[in-house]
PDB file of C-alpha atoms and ligand atoms in Angstrom:
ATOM      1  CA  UNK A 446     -33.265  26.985  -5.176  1.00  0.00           C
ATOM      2  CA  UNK A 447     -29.593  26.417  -4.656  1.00  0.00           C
ATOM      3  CA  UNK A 448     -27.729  24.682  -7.655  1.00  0.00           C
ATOM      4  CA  UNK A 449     -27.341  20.670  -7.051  1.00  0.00           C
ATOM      5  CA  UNK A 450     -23.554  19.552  -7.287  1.00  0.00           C
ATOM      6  CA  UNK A 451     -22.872  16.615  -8.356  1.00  0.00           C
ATOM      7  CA  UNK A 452     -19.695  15.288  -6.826  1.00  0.00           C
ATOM      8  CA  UNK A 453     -18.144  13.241  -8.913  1.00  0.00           C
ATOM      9  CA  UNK A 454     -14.696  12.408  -7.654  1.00  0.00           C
ATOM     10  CA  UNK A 455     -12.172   9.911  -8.311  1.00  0.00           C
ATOM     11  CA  UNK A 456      -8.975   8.870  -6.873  1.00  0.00           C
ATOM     12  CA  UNK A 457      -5.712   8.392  -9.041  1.00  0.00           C
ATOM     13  CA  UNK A 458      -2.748   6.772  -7.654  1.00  0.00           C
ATOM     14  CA  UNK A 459       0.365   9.641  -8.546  1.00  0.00           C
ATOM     15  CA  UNK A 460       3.549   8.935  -9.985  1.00  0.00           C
ATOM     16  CA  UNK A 461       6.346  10.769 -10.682  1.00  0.00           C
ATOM     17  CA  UNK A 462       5.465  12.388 -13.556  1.00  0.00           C
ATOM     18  CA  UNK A 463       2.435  13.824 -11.991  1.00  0.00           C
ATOM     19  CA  UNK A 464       4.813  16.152  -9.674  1.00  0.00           C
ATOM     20  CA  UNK A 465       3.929  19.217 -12.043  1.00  0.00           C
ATOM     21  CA  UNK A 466       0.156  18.601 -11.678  1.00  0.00           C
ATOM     22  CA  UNK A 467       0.675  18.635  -7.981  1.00  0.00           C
ATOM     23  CA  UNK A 468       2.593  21.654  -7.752  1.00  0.00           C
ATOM     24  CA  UNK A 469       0.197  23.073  -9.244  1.00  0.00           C
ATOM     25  CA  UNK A 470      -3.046  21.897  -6.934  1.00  0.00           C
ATOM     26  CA  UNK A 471      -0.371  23.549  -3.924  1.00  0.00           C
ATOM     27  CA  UNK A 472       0.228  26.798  -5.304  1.00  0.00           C
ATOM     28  CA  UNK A 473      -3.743  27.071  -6.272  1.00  0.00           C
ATOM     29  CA  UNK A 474      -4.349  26.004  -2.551  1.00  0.00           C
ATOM     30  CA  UNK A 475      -1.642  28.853  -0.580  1.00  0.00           C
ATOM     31  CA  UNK A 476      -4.034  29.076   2.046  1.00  0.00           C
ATOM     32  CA  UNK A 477      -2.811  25.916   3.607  1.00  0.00           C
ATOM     33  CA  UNK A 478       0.900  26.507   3.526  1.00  0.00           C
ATOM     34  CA  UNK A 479       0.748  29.965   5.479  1.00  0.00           C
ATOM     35  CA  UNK A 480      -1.522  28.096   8.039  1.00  0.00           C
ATOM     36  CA  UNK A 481       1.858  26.116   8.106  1.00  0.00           C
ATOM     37  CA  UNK A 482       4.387  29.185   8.125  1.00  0.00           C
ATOM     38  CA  UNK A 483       5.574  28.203   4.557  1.00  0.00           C
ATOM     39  CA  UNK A 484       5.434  29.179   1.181  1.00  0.00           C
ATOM     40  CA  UNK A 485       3.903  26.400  -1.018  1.00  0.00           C
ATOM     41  CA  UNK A 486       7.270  23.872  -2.378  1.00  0.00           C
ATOM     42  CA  UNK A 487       8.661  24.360  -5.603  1.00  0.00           C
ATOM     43  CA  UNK A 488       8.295  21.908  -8.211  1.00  0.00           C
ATOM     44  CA  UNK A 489      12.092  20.153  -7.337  1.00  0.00           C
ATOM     45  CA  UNK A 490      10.684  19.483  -3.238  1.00  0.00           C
ATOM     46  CA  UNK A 491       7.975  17.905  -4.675  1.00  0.00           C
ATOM     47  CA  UNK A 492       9.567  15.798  -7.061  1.00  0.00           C
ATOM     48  CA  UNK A 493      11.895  15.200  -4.706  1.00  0.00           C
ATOM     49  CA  UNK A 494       8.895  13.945  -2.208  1.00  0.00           C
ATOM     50  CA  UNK A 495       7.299  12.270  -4.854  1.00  0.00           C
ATOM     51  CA  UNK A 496      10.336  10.284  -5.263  1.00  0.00           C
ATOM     52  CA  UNK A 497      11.077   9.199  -1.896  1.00  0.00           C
ATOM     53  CA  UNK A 498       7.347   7.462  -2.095  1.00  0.00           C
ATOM     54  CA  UNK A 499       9.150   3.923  -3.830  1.00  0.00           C
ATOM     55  CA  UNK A 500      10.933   3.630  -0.961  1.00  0.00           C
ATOM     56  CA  UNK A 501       8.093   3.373   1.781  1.00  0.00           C
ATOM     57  CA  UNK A 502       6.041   0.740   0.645  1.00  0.00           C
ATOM     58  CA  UNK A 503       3.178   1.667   3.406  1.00  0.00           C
ATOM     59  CA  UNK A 504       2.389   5.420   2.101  1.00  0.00           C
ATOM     60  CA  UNK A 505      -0.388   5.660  -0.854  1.00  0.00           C
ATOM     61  CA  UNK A 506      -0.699   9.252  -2.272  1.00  0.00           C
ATOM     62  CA  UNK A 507      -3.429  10.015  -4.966  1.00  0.00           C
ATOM     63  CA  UNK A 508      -4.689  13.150  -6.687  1.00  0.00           C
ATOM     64  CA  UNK A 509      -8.167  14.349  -6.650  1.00  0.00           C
ATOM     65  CA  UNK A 510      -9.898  14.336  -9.772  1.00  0.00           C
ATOM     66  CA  UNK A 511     -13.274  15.788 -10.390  1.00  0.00           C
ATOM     67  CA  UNK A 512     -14.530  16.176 -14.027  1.00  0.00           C
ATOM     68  CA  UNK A 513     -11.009  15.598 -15.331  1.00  0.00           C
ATOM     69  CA  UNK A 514      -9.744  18.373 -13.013  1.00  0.00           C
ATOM     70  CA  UNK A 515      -6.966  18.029 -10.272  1.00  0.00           C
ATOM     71  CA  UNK A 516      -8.974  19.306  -6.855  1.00  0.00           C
ATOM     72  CA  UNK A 517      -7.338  17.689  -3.996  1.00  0.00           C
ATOM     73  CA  UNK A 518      -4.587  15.363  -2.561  1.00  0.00           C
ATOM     74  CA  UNK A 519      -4.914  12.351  -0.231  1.00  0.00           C
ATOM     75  CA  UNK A 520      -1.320  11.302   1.498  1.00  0.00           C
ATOM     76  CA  UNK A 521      -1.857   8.227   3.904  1.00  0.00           C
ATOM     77  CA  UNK A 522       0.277   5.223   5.237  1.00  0.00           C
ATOM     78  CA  UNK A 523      -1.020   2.073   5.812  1.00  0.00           C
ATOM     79  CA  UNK A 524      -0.634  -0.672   9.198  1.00  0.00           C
ATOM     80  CA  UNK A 525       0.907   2.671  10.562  1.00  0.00           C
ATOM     81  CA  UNK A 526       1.642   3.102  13.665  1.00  0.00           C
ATOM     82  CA  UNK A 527       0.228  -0.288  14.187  1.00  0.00           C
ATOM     83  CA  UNK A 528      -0.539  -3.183  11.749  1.00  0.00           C
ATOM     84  CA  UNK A 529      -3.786  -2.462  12.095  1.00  0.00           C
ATOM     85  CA  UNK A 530      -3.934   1.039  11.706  1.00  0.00           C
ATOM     86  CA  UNK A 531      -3.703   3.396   8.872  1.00  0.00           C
ATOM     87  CA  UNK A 532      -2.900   7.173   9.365  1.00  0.00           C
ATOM     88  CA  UNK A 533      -3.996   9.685   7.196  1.00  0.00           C
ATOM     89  CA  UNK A 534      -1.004  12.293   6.910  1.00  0.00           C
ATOM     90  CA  UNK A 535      -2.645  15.022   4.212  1.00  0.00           C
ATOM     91  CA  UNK A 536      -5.730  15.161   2.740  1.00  0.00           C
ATOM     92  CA  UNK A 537      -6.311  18.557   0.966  1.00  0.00           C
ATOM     93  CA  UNK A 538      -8.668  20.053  -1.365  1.00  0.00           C
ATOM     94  CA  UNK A 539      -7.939  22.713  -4.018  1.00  0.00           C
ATOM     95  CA  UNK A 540      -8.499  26.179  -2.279  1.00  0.00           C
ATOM     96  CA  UNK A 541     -11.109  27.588  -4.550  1.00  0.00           C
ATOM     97  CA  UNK A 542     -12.824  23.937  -4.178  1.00  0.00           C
ATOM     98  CA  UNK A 543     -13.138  23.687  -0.377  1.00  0.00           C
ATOM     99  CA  UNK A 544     -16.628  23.331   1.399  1.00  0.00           C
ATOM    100  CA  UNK A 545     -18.465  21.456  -1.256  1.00  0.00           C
ATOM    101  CA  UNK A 546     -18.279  18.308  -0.283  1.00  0.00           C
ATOM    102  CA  UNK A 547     -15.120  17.412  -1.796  1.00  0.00           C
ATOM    103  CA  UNK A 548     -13.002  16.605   1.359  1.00  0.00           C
ATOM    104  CA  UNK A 549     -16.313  14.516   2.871  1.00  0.00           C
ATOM    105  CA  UNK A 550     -16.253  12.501  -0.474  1.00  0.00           C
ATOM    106  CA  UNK A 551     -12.226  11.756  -0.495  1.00  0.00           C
ATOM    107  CA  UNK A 552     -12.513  10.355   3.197  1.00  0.00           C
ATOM    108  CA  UNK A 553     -15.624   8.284   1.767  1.00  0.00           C
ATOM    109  CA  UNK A 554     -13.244   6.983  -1.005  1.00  0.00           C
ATOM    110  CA  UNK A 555     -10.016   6.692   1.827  1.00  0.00           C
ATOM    111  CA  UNK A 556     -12.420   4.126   4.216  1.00  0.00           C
ATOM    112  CA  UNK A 557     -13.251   1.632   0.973  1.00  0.00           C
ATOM    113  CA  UNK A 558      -9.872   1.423   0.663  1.00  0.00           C
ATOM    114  CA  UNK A 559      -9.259   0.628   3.889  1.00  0.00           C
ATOM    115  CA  UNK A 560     -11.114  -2.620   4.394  1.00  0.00           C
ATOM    116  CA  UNK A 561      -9.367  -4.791   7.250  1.00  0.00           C
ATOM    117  CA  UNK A 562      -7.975  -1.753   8.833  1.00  0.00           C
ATOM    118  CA  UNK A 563      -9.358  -1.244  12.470  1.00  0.00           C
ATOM    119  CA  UNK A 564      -8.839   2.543  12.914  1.00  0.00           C
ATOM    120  CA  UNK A 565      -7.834   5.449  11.051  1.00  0.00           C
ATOM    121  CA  UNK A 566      -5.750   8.253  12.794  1.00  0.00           C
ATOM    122  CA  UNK A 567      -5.625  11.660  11.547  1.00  0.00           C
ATOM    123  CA  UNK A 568      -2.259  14.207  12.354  1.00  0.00           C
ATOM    124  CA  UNK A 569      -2.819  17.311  12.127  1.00  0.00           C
ATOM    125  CA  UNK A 570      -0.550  20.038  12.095  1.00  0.00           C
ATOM    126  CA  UNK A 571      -0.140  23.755  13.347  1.00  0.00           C
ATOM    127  CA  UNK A 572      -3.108  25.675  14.410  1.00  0.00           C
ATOM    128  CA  UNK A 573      -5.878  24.623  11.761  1.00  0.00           C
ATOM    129  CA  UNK A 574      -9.082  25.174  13.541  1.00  0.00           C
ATOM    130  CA  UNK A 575     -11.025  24.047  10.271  1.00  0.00           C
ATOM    131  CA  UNK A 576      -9.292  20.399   9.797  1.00  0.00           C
ATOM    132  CA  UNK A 577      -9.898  19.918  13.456  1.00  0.00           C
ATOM    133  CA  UNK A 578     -13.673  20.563  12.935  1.00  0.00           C
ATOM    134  CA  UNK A 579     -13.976  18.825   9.946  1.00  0.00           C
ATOM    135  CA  UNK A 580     -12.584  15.585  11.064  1.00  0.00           C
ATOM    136  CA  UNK A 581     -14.390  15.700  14.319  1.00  0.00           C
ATOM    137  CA  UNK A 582     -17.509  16.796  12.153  1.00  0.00           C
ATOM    138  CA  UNK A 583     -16.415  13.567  10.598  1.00  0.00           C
ATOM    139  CA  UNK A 584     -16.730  11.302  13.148  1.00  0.00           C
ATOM    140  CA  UNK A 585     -13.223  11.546  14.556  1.00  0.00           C
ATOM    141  CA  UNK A 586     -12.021  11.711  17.816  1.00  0.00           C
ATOM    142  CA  UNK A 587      -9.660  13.862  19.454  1.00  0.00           C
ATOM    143  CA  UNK A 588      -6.579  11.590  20.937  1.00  0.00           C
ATOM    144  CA  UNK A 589      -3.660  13.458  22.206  1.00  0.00           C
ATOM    145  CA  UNK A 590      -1.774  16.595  21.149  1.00  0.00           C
ATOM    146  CA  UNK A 591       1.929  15.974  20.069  1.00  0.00           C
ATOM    147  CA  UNK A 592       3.405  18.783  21.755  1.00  0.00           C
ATOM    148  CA  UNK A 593       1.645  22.252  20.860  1.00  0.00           C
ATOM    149  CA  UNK A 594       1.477  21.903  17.001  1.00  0.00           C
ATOM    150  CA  UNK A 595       0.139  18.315  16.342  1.00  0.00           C
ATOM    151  CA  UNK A 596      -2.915  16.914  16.943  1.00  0.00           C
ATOM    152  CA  UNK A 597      -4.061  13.173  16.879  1.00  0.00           C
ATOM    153  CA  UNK A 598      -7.848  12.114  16.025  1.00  0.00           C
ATOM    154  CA  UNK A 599      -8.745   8.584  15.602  1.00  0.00           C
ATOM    155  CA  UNK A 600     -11.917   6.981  13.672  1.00  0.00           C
ATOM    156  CA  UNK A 601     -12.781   3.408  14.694  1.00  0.00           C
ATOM    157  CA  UNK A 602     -13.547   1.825  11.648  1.00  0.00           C
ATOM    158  CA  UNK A 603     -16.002  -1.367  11.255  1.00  0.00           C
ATOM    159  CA  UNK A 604     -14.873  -5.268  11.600  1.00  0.00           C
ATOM    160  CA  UNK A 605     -15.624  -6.661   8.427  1.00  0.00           C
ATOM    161  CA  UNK A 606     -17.959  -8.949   8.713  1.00  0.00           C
ATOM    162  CA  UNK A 607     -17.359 -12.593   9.975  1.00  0.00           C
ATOM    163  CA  UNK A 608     -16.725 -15.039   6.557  1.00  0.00           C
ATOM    164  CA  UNK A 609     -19.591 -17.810   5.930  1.00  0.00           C
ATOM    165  CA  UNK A 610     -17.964 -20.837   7.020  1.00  0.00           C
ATOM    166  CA  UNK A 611     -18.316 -23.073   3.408  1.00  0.00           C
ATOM    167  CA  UNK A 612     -18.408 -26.827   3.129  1.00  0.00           C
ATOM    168  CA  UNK A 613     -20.013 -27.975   6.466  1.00  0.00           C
ATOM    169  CA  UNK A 614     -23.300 -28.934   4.883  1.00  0.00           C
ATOM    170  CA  UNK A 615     -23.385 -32.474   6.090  1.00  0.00           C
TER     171      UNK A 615
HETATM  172  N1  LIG B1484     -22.058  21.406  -0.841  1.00  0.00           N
HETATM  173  C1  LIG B1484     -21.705  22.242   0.154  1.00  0.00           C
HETATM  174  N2  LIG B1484     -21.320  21.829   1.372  1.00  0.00           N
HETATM  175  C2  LIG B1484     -21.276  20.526   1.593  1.00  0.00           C
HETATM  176  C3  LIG B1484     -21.624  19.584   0.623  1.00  0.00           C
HETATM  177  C4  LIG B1484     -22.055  20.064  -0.645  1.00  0.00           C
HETATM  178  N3  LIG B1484     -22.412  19.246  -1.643  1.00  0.00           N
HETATM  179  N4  LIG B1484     -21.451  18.357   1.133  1.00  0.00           N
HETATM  180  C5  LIG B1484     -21.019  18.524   2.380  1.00  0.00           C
HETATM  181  N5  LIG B1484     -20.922  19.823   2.682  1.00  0.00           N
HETATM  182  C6  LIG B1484     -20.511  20.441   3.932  1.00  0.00           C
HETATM  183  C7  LIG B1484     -20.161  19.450   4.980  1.00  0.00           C
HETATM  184  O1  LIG B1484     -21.331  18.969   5.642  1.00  0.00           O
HETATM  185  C8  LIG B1484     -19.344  20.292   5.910  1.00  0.00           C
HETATM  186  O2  LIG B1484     -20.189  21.108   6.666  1.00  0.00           O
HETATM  187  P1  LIG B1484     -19.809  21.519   8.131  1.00  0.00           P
HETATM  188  O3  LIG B1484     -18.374  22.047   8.081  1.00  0.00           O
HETATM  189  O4  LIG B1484     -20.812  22.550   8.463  1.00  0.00           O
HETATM  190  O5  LIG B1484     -19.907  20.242   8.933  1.00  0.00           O
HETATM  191  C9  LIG B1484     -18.611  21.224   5.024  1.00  0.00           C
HETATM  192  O6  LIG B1484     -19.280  21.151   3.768  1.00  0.00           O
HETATM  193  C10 LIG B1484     -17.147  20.887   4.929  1.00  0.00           C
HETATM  194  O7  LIG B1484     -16.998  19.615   4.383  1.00  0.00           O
HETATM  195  P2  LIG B1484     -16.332  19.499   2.994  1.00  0.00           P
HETATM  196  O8  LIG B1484     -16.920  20.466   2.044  1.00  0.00           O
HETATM  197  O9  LIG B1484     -16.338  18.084   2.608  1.00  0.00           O
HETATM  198  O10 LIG B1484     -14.869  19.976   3.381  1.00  0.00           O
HETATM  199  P3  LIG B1484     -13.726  20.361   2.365  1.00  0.00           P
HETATM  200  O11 LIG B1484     -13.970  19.801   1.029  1.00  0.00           O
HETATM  201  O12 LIG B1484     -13.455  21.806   2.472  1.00  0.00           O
HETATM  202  O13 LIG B1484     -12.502  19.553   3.024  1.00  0.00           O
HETATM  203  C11 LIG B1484     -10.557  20.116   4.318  1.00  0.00           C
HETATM  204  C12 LIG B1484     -12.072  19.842   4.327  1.00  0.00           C
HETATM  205  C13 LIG B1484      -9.839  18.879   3.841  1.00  0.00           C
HETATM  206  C14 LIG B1484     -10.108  20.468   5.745  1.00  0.00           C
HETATM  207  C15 LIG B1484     -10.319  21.298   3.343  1.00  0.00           C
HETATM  208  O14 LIG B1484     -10.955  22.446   3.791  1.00  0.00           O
HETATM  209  C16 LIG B1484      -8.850  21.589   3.077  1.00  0.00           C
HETATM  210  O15 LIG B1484      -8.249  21.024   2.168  1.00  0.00           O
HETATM  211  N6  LIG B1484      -8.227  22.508   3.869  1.00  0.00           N
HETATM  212  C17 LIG B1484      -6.847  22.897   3.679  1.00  0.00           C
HETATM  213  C18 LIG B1484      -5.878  21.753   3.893  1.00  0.00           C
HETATM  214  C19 LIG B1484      -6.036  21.158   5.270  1.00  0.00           C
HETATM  215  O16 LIG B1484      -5.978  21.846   6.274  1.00  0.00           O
HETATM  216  N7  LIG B1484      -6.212  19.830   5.308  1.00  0.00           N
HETATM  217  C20 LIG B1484      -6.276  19.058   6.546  1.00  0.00           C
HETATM  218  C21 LIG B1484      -4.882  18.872   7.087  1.00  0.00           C
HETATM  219  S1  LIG B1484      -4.789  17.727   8.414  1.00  0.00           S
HETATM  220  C22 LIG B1484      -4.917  16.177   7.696  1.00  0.00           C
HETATM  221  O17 LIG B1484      -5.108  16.070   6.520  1.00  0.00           O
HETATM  222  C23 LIG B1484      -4.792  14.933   8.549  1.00  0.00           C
END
């Protein structure tokens, strides 16, 4: 019998001083980056990044954390590109850590954040066969392409429900 997992994950807002922690999830995860034609950043780009984040007040970025361990990143912007959208720029899980789950669990988390929001959009870059299946595996649709290296899928997401109308007991 195969071993049960469970998937205990939890989603930490990131600062600033988290930019060494998240170096370190990219260069465990260089499988990504040369799907991208890059080397993974050096620990200055993503401070750098990191910093830029206090001055769009739309874009929420949180590490991964499973069992006190740093497995993934989730990078999305909120009422982008309309009010009531949100668009989900990056979500990645730790190389050694992919197809467990993990990545199914973090959207989970991403669409109870998202309460209000009609649709989520998902951009993907460069040719990455596997995002495109697992976000259509997801529920996702395919959109548009963006020229030959981007790729738009959209998730409706559910109305919340109408509020009970209070005080009209007669
Ligand atoms: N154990 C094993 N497999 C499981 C479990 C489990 N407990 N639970 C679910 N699965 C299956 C899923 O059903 C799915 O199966 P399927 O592919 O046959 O449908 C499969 O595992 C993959 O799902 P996850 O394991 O949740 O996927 P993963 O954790 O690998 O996350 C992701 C997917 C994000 C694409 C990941 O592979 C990754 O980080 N890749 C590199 C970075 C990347 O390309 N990210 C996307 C960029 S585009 C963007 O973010 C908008």
């Amino acid at each position: 019998m195969g071993a049960m997992r469970t998937l205990n994950l939890s989603l930490r807002p990131v600062g600033l001083e988290d930019a060494p922690l998240l170096h370190q999830l990219f260069l465990r995860s260089p499988g990504y980056f040369a799907l991208m034609g890059m080397e993974p950043p050096a620990l200055e780009d993503v401070a750098r990044d990191l910093a830029t984040l206090e001055g769009d007040g739309r874009r929420r970025v949180f590490l991964l954390v499973s069992e006190g361990e740093v497995v993934g990143y989730l990078d999305y912007k909120l009422h982008y590109p309309e009010p009531e959208d949100a668009t989900l720029s990056l979500l990645l899980i730790r190389e050694d850590r992919q197809g467990q789950g993990l990545g199914q669990r973090a959207l989970t988390h991403l669409l109870e954040n998202l309460v209000g929001a009609e649709r989520l959009y998902a951009v993907v870059y460069g040719q990455n066969p596997r995002a495109k299946a697992f976000f259509q595996a997801q529920g996702f649709q395919h959109v548009k392409d963006g020229g030959p290296a981007l790729s738009w899928y959209v998730l409706p997401l559910k109305k919340a429900p109408p509020q009970p109308t209070l005080g009209r007991e007669p």
